[in-house]
Tab-separated table of C-alpha atoms and ligand atoms in Angstrom:
chain	number	residue	atom	x	y	z
A	168	UNK	CA	-18.782	10.275	8.313
A	169	UNK	CA	-20.773	7.753	10.384
A	170	UNK	CA	-19.063	4.691	11.822
A	171	UNK	CA	-19.123	1.758	9.449
A	172	UNK	CA	-20.894	-1.301	10.778
A	173	UNK	CA	-18.732	-3.679	8.711
A	174	UNK	CA	-15.738	-2.451	10.759
A	175	UNK	CA	-17.066	-4.409	13.729
A	176	UNK	CA	-16.391	-8.049	14.510
A	177	UNK	CA	-18.872	-10.305	16.309
A	178	UNK	CA	-17.544	-9.391	19.738
A	179	UNK	CA	-17.847	-5.687	19.011
A	180	UNK	CA	-21.386	-6.170	17.692
A	181	UNK	CA	-22.244	-7.971	20.929
A	182	UNK	CA	-21.126	-4.831	22.732
A	183	UNK	CA	-23.345	-2.636	20.542
A	184	UNK	CA	-26.352	-4.905	21.033
A	185	UNK	CA	-25.869	-4.817	24.797
A	186	UNK	CA	-25.501	-1.059	24.820
A	187	UNK	CA	-28.769	-0.645	22.937
A	188	UNK	CA	-30.500	-2.992	25.375
A	189	UNK	CA	-31.304	-5.686	22.828
A	190	UNK	CA	-31.264	-9.445	23.447
A	191	UNK	CA	-27.775	-10.971	23.075
A	192	UNK	CA	-28.784	-13.357	20.235
A	193	UNK	CA	-29.426	-10.368	17.990
A	194	UNK	CA	-25.673	-9.895	17.618
A	195	UNK	CA	-25.264	-13.189	15.769
A	196	UNK	CA	-28.240	-12.411	13.512
A	197	UNK	CA	-26.809	-9.012	12.774
A	198	UNK	CA	-23.362	-10.420	12.074
A	199	UNK	CA	-24.634	-13.188	9.797
A	200	UNK	CA	-26.676	-10.719	7.760
A	201	UNK	CA	-23.801	-8.276	7.414
A	202	UNK	CA	-21.463	-11.044	6.283
A	203	UNK	CA	-24.013	-12.031	3.640
A	204	UNK	CA	-23.578	-8.544	2.202
A	205	UNK	CA	-26.974	-7.329	3.360
A	206	UNK	CA	-27.914	-3.800	4.347
A	207	UNK	CA	-29.515	-3.460	7.782
A	208	UNK	CA	-33.056	-3.185	6.423
A	209	UNK	CA	-32.490	-6.360	4.397
A	210	UNK	CA	-31.799	-8.311	7.600
A	211	UNK	CA	-35.480	-8.977	8.088
A	212	UNK	CA	-35.229	-10.963	11.336
A	213	UNK	CA	-34.242	-7.826	13.245
A	214	UNK	CA	-36.888	-5.732	15.053
A	215	UNK	CA	-37.614	-2.553	13.090
A	216	UNK	CA	-36.926	-0.234	16.016
A	217	UNK	CA	-33.506	-1.820	16.545
A	218	UNK	CA	-32.656	-1.439	12.841
A	219	UNK	CA	-33.699	2.217	12.947
A	220	UNK	CA	-31.564	2.854	15.998
A	221	UNK	CA	-28.549	1.219	14.364
A	222	UNK	CA	-29.046	3.256	11.195
A	223	UNK	CA	-28.926	6.459	13.202
A	224	UNK	CA	-25.427	5.598	14.340
A	225	UNK	CA	-23.953	3.436	11.609
A	226	UNK	CA	-23.313	3.443	7.883
A	227	UNK	CA	-24.521	0.072	6.569
A	228	UNK	CA	-23.768	0.336	2.834
A	229	UNK	CA	-20.219	1.722	2.763
A	230	UNK	CA	-19.499	0.270	-0.681
A	231	UNK	CA	-21.906	0.390	-3.603
A	232	UNK	CA	-21.312	-0.830	-7.131
A	233	UNK	CA	-22.019	2.015	-9.540
A	234	UNK	CA	-20.622	0.499	-12.714
A	235	UNK	CA	-19.723	-3.012	-13.914
A	236	UNK	CA	-17.620	-3.934	-16.922
A	237	UNK	CA	-17.593	-7.545	-18.081
A	238	UNK	CA	-14.670	-8.903	-20.084
A	239	UNK	CA	-14.877	-11.643	-22.670
A	240	UNK	CA	-12.710	-13.813	-20.358
A	241	UNK	CA	-15.253	-13.639	-17.507
A	242	UNK	CA	-13.342	-10.998	-15.568
A	243	UNK	CA	-15.542	-8.276	-14.103
A	244	UNK	CA	-14.461	-4.800	-13.074
A	245	UNK	CA	-16.438	-2.659	-10.691
A	246	UNK	CA	-16.462	0.977	-9.810
A	247	UNK	CA	-17.467	1.296	-6.171
A	248	UNK	CA	-18.782	4.436	-4.532
A	249	UNK	CA	-17.940	4.947	-0.867
A	250	UNK	CA	-20.276	6.662	1.595
A	251	UNK	CA	-18.308	9.918	1.336
A	252	UNK	CA	-18.525	9.907	-2.459
A	253	UNK	CA	-14.991	8.688	-3.104
A	254	UNK	CA	-14.524	6.184	-5.909
A	255	UNK	CA	-12.471	2.980	-5.822
A	256	UNK	CA	-12.385	-0.050	-8.055
A	257	UNK	CA	-12.182	-3.799	-7.837
A	258	UNK	CA	-11.765	-6.799	-10.112
A	259	UNK	CA	-13.388	-10.241	-9.987
A	260	UNK	CA	-11.519	-13.057	-11.743
A	261	UNK	CA	-12.541	-16.656	-12.360
A	262	UNK	CA	-9.921	-19.386	-12.218
A	263	UNK	CA	-10.161	-23.169	-12.215
A	264	UNK	CA	-9.446	-23.268	-8.455
A	265	UNK	CA	-12.002	-20.636	-7.514
A	266	UNK	CA	-13.026	-17.026	-7.773
A	267	UNK	CA	-10.667	-14.247	-6.814
A	268	UNK	CA	-11.584	-10.728	-5.801
A	269	UNK	CA	-8.988	-7.984	-6.110
A	270	UNK	CA	-9.593	-5.250	-3.538
A	271	UNK	CA	-8.367	-1.712	-2.950
A	272	UNK	CA	-6.902	-0.664	0.389
A	273	UNK	CA	-6.668	3.103	-0.119
A	274	UNK	CA	-8.351	5.781	-2.218
A	275	UNK	CA	-5.433	6.550	-4.525
A	276	UNK	CA	-1.870	5.810	-3.483
A	277	UNK	CA	1.189	7.813	-2.518
A	278	UNK	CA	3.896	5.370	-3.588
A	279	UNK	CA	4.262	7.089	-6.945
A	280	UNK	CA	5.154	4.132	-9.211
A	281	UNK	CA	5.531	5.558	-12.704
A	282	UNK	CA	3.601	2.783	-14.472
A	283	UNK	CA	0.595	2.774	-12.144
A	284	UNK	CA	-2.642	4.721	-12.649
A	285	UNK	CA	-3.650	4.483	-8.966
A	286	UNK	CA	-0.999	6.919	-7.959
A	287	UNK	CA	-1.868	9.672	-10.478
A	288	UNK	CA	-3.745	11.849	-7.970
A	289	UNK	CA	-1.795	10.772	-4.891
A	290	UNK	CA	-3.397	9.251	-1.811
A	291	UNK	CA	-6.794	10.674	-0.887
A	292	UNK	CA	-7.382	8.579	2.227
A	293	UNK	CA	-7.029	5.140	3.801
A	294	UNK	CA	-9.932	2.711	3.661
A	295	UNK	CA	-11.262	1.338	6.940
A	296	UNK	CA	-11.235	-2.412	7.588
A	297	UNK	CA	-14.978	-2.488	6.924
A	298	UNK	CA	-14.660	-0.678	3.614
A	299	UNK	CA	-12.089	-3.203	2.445
A	300	UNK	CA	-14.212	-6.127	3.675
A	301	UNK	CA	-17.365	-4.695	2.108
A	302	UNK	CA	-15.802	-4.888	-1.357
A	303	UNK	CA	-15.574	-8.647	-0.814
A	304	UNK	CA	-19.043	-8.947	0.760
A	305	UNK	CA	-20.776	-7.057	-2.044
A	306	UNK	CA	-19.175	-9.065	-4.839
A	307	UNK	CA	-19.544	-12.335	-2.926
A	308	UNK	CA	-23.277	-11.707	-2.615
A	309	UNK	CA	-23.409	-11.140	-6.364
A	310	UNK	CA	-21.653	-14.376	-7.300
A	311	UNK	CA	-22.560	-16.765	-4.442
A	312	UNK	CA	-25.157	-19.436	-5.204
A	313	UNK	CA	-27.072	-21.895	-3.013
A	314	UNK	CA	-25.102	-21.083	0.108
A	315	UNK	CA	-21.790	-21.476	-1.746
A	316	UNK	CA	-19.400	-18.555	-1.450
A	317	UNK	CA	-18.949	-16.500	-4.585
A	318	UNK	CA	-15.387	-15.639	-3.607
A	319	UNK	CA	-12.751	-18.056	-2.322
A	320	UNK	CA	-9.580	-16.004	-2.757
A	321	UNK	CA	-8.688	-12.384	-2.234
A	322	UNK	CA	-5.750	-10.379	-3.537
A	323	UNK	CA	-4.788	-6.983	-2.123
A	324	UNK	CA	-3.694	-5.672	-5.489
A	325	UNK	CA	-6.195	-2.939	-6.198
A	326	UNK	CA	-5.517	0.715	-5.547
A	327	UNK	CA	-3.325	1.568	-2.599
A	328	UNK	CA	-0.352	0.178	-0.745
A	329	UNK	CA	-1.689	-2.284	1.864
A	330	UNK	CA	1.292	-1.895	4.188
A	331	UNK	CA	0.839	1.902	4.130
A	332	UNK	CA	-2.585	1.288	5.764
A	333	UNK	CA	-1.259	-1.361	8.089
A	334	UNK	CA	-3.694	-1.375	11.039
A	335	UNK	CA	-6.841	-1.376	8.932
A	336	UNK	CA	-5.504	-4.083	6.623
A	337	UNK	CA	-4.635	-6.357	9.562
A	338	UNK	CA	-8.069	-5.822	11.086
A	339	UNK	CA	-9.653	-6.585	7.712
A	340	UNK	CA	-7.679	-9.835	7.400
A	341	UNK	CA	-8.729	-10.971	10.884
A	342	UNK	CA	-12.390	-10.103	10.319
A	343	UNK	CA	-12.434	-11.817	6.922
A	344	UNK	CA	-10.955	-14.996	8.433
A	345	UNK	CA	-13.342	-15.098	11.409
A	346	UNK	CA	-15.552	-18.176	11.778
A	347	UNK	CA	-19.215	-17.551	11.192
A	348	UNK	CA	-18.306	-14.769	8.809
A	349	UNK	CA	-17.227	-15.024	5.195
A	350	UNK	CA	-14.406	-17.199	6.498
A	351	UNK	CA	-11.676	-16.582	3.932
A	352	UNK	CA	-8.409	-17.772	5.438
A	353	UNK	CA	-5.172	-15.768	5.146
A	354	UNK	CA	-3.780	-18.711	3.175
A	355	UNK	CA	-6.176	-17.753	0.398
A	356	UNK	CA	-5.114	-14.127	0.483
A	357	UNK	CA	-2.225	-12.502	-1.394
A	358	UNK	CA	-0.936	-9.234	-0.013
A	359	UNK	CA	1.070	-7.253	-2.527
A	360	UNK	CA	3.515	-4.570	-1.442
A	361	UNK	CA	5.984	-2.337	-3.232
A	362	UNK	CA	8.371	-3.324	-0.430
A	363	UNK	CA	7.788	-1.435	2.838
A	364	UNK	CA	10.468	-3.319	4.758
A	365	UNK	CA	9.617	-2.504	8.419
A	366	UNK	CA	5.963	-3.489	7.869
A	367	UNK	CA	7.048	-6.701	6.132
A	368	UNK	CA	8.794	-7.669	9.394
A	369	UNK	CA	5.729	-6.692	11.431
A	370	UNK	CA	3.465	-8.744	9.184
A	371	UNK	CA	5.570	-11.847	9.831
A	372	UNK	CA	4.624	-11.607	13.527
A	373	UNK	CA	0.840	-11.311	13.115
A	374	UNK	CA	0.007	-14.998	12.864
A	375	UNK	CA	-1.731	-14.252	9.568
A	376	UNK	CA	0.036	-16.437	6.994
A	377	UNK	CA	-0.972	-14.529	3.850
A	378	UNK	CA	0.905	-15.035	0.615
A	379	UNK	CA	3.406	-12.224	0.640
A	380	UNK	CA	3.870	-10.710	-2.796
A	381	UNK	CA	6.479	-8.083	-3.533
A	382	UNK	CA	6.432	-5.808	-6.562
A	383	UNK	CA	10.053	-6.035	-7.617
A	384	UNK	CA	10.007	-4.966	-11.276
A	385	UNK	CA	13.783	-4.588	-11.526
A	386	UNK	CA	17.084	-6.064	-10.445
A	387	UNK	CA	19.180	-3.099	-9.313
A	388	UNK	CA	18.248	-0.314	-6.906
A	389	UNK	CA	19.278	2.367	-9.411
A	390	UNK	CA	17.101	1.075	-12.237
A	391	UNK	CA	14.246	0.226	-9.883
A	392	UNK	CA	14.209	3.795	-8.612
A	393	UNK	CA	13.521	5.050	-12.147
A	394	UNK	CA	9.971	3.680	-11.988
A	395	UNK	CA	9.517	3.081	-8.236
A	396	UNK	CA	10.389	5.990	-5.908
A	397	UNK	CA	10.175	3.635	-2.906
A	398	UNK	CA	13.481	2.136	-4.141
A	399	UNK	CA	15.182	5.255	-2.794
A	400	UNK	CA	14.035	4.265	0.691
A	401	UNK	CA	14.531	0.473	0.774
A	402	UNK	CA	17.186	-1.538	-1.025
A	403	UNK	CA	16.429	-4.770	-2.844
A	404	UNK	CA	18.860	-6.519	-0.480
A	405	UNK	CA	16.782	-5.337	2.507
A	406	UNK	CA	13.587	-6.512	0.833
A	407	UNK	CA	15.104	-9.952	0.238
A	408	UNK	CA	16.127	-10.198	3.895
A	409	UNK	CA	12.596	-9.308	4.969
A	410	UNK	CA	11.281	-12.014	2.606
A	411	UNK	CA	13.617	-14.602	4.144
A	412	UNK	CA	12.390	-13.610	7.579
A	413	UNK	CA	8.790	-13.961	6.397
A	414	UNK	CA	9.540	-17.484	5.175
A	415	UNK	CA	11.253	-18.432	8.432
A	416	UNK	CA	8.378	-17.155	10.546
A	417	UNK	CA	5.444	-18.383	8.452
A	418	UNK	CA	6.779	-21.231	6.323
A	419	UNK	CA	5.176	-19.537	3.336
A	420	UNK	CA	7.086	-19.150	0.127
A	421	UNK	CA	6.867	-15.641	-1.292
A	422	UNK	CA	6.130	-14.217	-4.697
A	423	UNK	CA	7.641	-11.473	-6.793
A	424	UNK	CA	5.633	-9.447	-9.253
A	425	UNK	CA	7.614	-8.384	-12.289
A	426	UNK	CA	5.786	-6.264	-14.876
A	427	UNK	CA	7.682	-6.289	-18.143
A	428	UNK	CA	8.245	-2.795	-19.518
A	429	UNK	CA	9.910	-2.218	-22.855
A	430	UNK	CA	13.334	-0.643	-22.575
A	431	UNK	CA	13.203	-0.675	-18.749
A	432	UNK	CA	13.480	-4.150	-17.266
A	433	UNK	CA	12.772	-6.779	-19.914
A	434	UNK	CA	16.148	-7.625	-21.528
A	435	UNK	CA	17.754	-11.065	-21.382
A	436	UNK	CA	20.402	-9.462	-19.167
A	437	UNK	CA	17.703	-8.455	-16.658
A	438	UNK	CA	16.395	-12.013	-16.674
A	439	UNK	CA	19.844	-13.444	-15.990
A	440	UNK	CA	20.446	-10.947	-13.165
A	441	UNK	CA	17.078	-11.875	-11.692
A	442	UNK	CA	18.133	-15.553	-11.727
A	443	UNK	CA	21.290	-14.711	-9.796
A	444	UNK	CA	19.384	-12.521	-7.359
A	445	UNK	CA	16.761	-15.150	-6.547
A	446	UNK	CA	18.817	-18.369	-6.875
A	447	UNK	CA	17.957	-20.884	-4.159
A	448	UNK	CA	15.154	-18.810	-2.659
A	449	UNK	CA	11.749	-20.362	-1.854
A	450	UNK	CA	9.961	-18.000	-4.206
A	451	UNK	CA	7.970	-17.718	-7.387
A	452	UNK	CA	8.043	-14.986	-10.029
A	453	UNK	CA	4.832	-13.716	-11.602
A	454	UNK	CA	5.627	-12.072	-14.888
A	455	UNK	CA	3.078	-9.862	-16.549
A	456	UNK	CA	3.384	-7.604	-19.550
A	457	UNK	CA	2.703	-4.049	-18.476
A	458	UNK	CA	-0.882	-2.981	-18.909
A	459	UNK	CA	-0.753	0.187	-20.950
A	460	UNK	CA	-1.944	3.199	-19.032
A	461	UNK	CA	-2.724	6.083	-21.303
A	462	UNK	CA	-1.543	8.700	-18.799
A	463	UNK	CA	1.866	6.992	-18.626
A	464	UNK	CA	4.466	6.887	-21.356
A	465	UNK	CA	5.740	3.405	-20.560
A	466	UNK	CA	4.939	0.537	-22.929
A	467	UNK	CA	4.593	-3.216	-22.456
A	468	UNK	CA	7.421	-5.496	-23.532
A	469	UNK	CA	6.449	-7.542	-26.594
A	470	UNK	CA	4.897	-10.997	-26.218
A	471	UNK	CA	8.104	-12.474	-27.653
A	472	UNK	CA	10.299	-10.591	-25.180
A	473	UNK	CA	8.036	-11.817	-22.363
A	474	UNK	CA	8.277	-15.436	-23.530
A	475	UNK	CA	12.059	-15.133	-23.758
A	476	UNK	CA	12.231	-13.631	-20.279
A	477	UNK	CA	10.152	-16.487	-18.895
A	478	UNK	CA	12.305	-19.074	-20.631
A	479	UNK	CA	15.486	-17.455	-19.304
A	480	UNK	CA	14.148	-17.593	-15.722
A	481	UNK	CA	12.960	-21.174	-15.999
A	482	UNK	CA	16.176	-22.450	-17.497
A	483	UNK	CA	17.985	-20.621	-14.685
A	484	UNK	CA	16.024	-22.747	-12.204
A	485	UNK	CA	13.583	-20.065	-11.081
A	486	UNK	CA	9.918	-20.951	-10.664
A	487	UNK	CA	8.043	-18.478	-12.848
A	488	UNK	CA	4.837	-17.974	-14.808
A	489	UNK	CA	3.732	-15.422	-17.364
A	490	UNK	CA	0.286	-14.285	-16.389
A	491	UNK	CA	-2.451	-13.656	-18.861
A	492	UNK	CA	-3.494	-10.022	-18.933
A	493	UNK	CA	-6.985	-10.726	-17.647
A	494	UNK	CA	-9.629	-8.230	-18.556
A	495	UNK	CA	-7.225	-6.263	-20.757
A	496	UNK	CA	-10.189	-5.337	-22.941
A	497	UNK	CA	-11.866	-3.571	-20.009
A	498	UNK	CA	-8.940	-1.630	-18.535
A	499	UNK	CA	-7.544	-4.349	-16.277
A	500	UNK	CA	-4.676	-2.491	-14.644
A	501	UNK	CA	-4.774	-0.746	-11.297
A	502	UNK	CA	-6.639	2.494	-11.185
A	503	UNK	CA	-7.457	2.752	-14.875
A	504	UNK	CA	-11.201	2.636	-14.447
A	505	UNK	CA	-11.223	5.158	-11.609
A	506	UNK	CA	-8.851	7.502	-13.457
A	507	UNK	CA	-11.162	7.408	-16.476
A	508	UNK	CA	-14.241	8.015	-14.318
A	509	UNK	CA	-12.666	10.955	-12.491
A	510	UNK	CA	-11.726	12.538	-15.808
A	511	UNK	CA	-15.238	12.158	-17.210
A	512	UNK	CA	-16.964	13.500	-14.100
B	129	SAH	N1	0.777	-1.242	-3.800
B	129	SAH	C1	0.856	-2.661	-3.937
B	129	SAH	C2	-0.386	-3.314	-4.486
B	129	SAH	C3	-1.140	-2.653	-5.611
B	129	SAH	S1	-0.550	-2.817	-7.240
B	129	SAH	C4	2.083	-3.025	-4.746
B	129	SAH	O1	2.807	-2.153	-5.183
B	129	SAH	O2	2.353	-4.212	-4.895
B	129	SAH	C5	-0.678	-4.510	-7.722
B	129	SAH	C6	0.376	-4.886	-8.742
B	129	SAH	O3	0.096	-4.321	-10.029
B	129	SAH	C7	1.760	-4.419	-8.365
B	129	SAH	O4	2.681	-5.433	-8.634
B	129	SAH	C8	1.963	-3.235	-9.297
B	129	SAH	O5	3.317	-2.942	-9.459
B	129	SAH	C9	1.283	-3.737	-10.546
B	129	SAH	N2	0.921	-2.722	-11.531
B	129	SAH	C10	0.523	-1.446	-11.348
B	129	SAH	N3	0.282	-0.850	-12.508
B	129	SAH	C11	0.521	-1.756	-13.468
B	129	SAH	C12	0.452	-1.736	-14.901
B	129	SAH	N4	0.088	-0.655	-15.565
B	129	SAH	N5	0.771	-2.875	-15.559
B	129	SAH	C13	1.137	-3.993	-14.892
B	129	SAH	N6	1.216	-4.073	-13.569
B	129	SAH	C14	0.930	-2.962	-12.850
């Protein structure tokens, strides 16, 4: 596979321009065009010979939309094809405060959560920083108007475990935040992890104050391990310590994802245990009813059970919200679209 041009930051592009004997100002033109989601030939200010030379060495369209599904709530789901033919997916969501793009960080995933479609075929490979960024650039170009960005917020909640592809994800975050680029600050980014504790500590030292989100989904290690194999490696108590450290180092409150699964984690007793577990912590709980995945036997808790769970948390003094299942009509949950596509093809 060729090197991906979106992997490079401005400084690195300056190096490439110099190496190819072009004038230094071409680097900025190149960078601006790339950040606008353009392919090299679309950056019309560049000399043709220079473009041709770059194309010999670099992949310039690492992510292409091959299918779009539009939900009645404005959510859009995309199937992206990578340069090597692999398929990933992404979601675009519209909120009152701005537009959010959900990106994938790996092709597949090896964390093995029982409710998640992304993990069905295991991990195929990591995405490079440029492949992650390109998902944002492509969709931003689609939705941006009159020089206004189409995307203001990014969540790393697509396929893959971001902290299992640590180096590329950090590089992606830095490149996405860079001035003169798409300029999305870490404060507008949520990074979701199933709880890789050592990397959570590392992340706290990066000077990248993203919103740390942890997929908790249960209150005891034993029960958590039934749906999340990673629970055999890291205890909830260790995760909570890593969260406290993240708060101390970054000043950012953290978030727990809790997908309500019937018969697994959604009883009033679970809610009360969760209150005790999280009492006094600077955190928020995002509840969501499980998105049904047809390959998985697990079912969503009922709407009533979800409302009761929310009420139990709130009356226990825990900040919590029950999220709408956005795009449920178009297969909103992780990996569903890709899994369907792979089966059909
Ligand atoms: N690997 C990361 C990020 C990707 S998953 C993580 O584990 O956090 C993003 C979120 O969607 C996680 O909270 C994950 O547990 C949740 N999720 C996966 N499949 C789901 C489903 N079918 N219904 C509801 N939430 C799901």
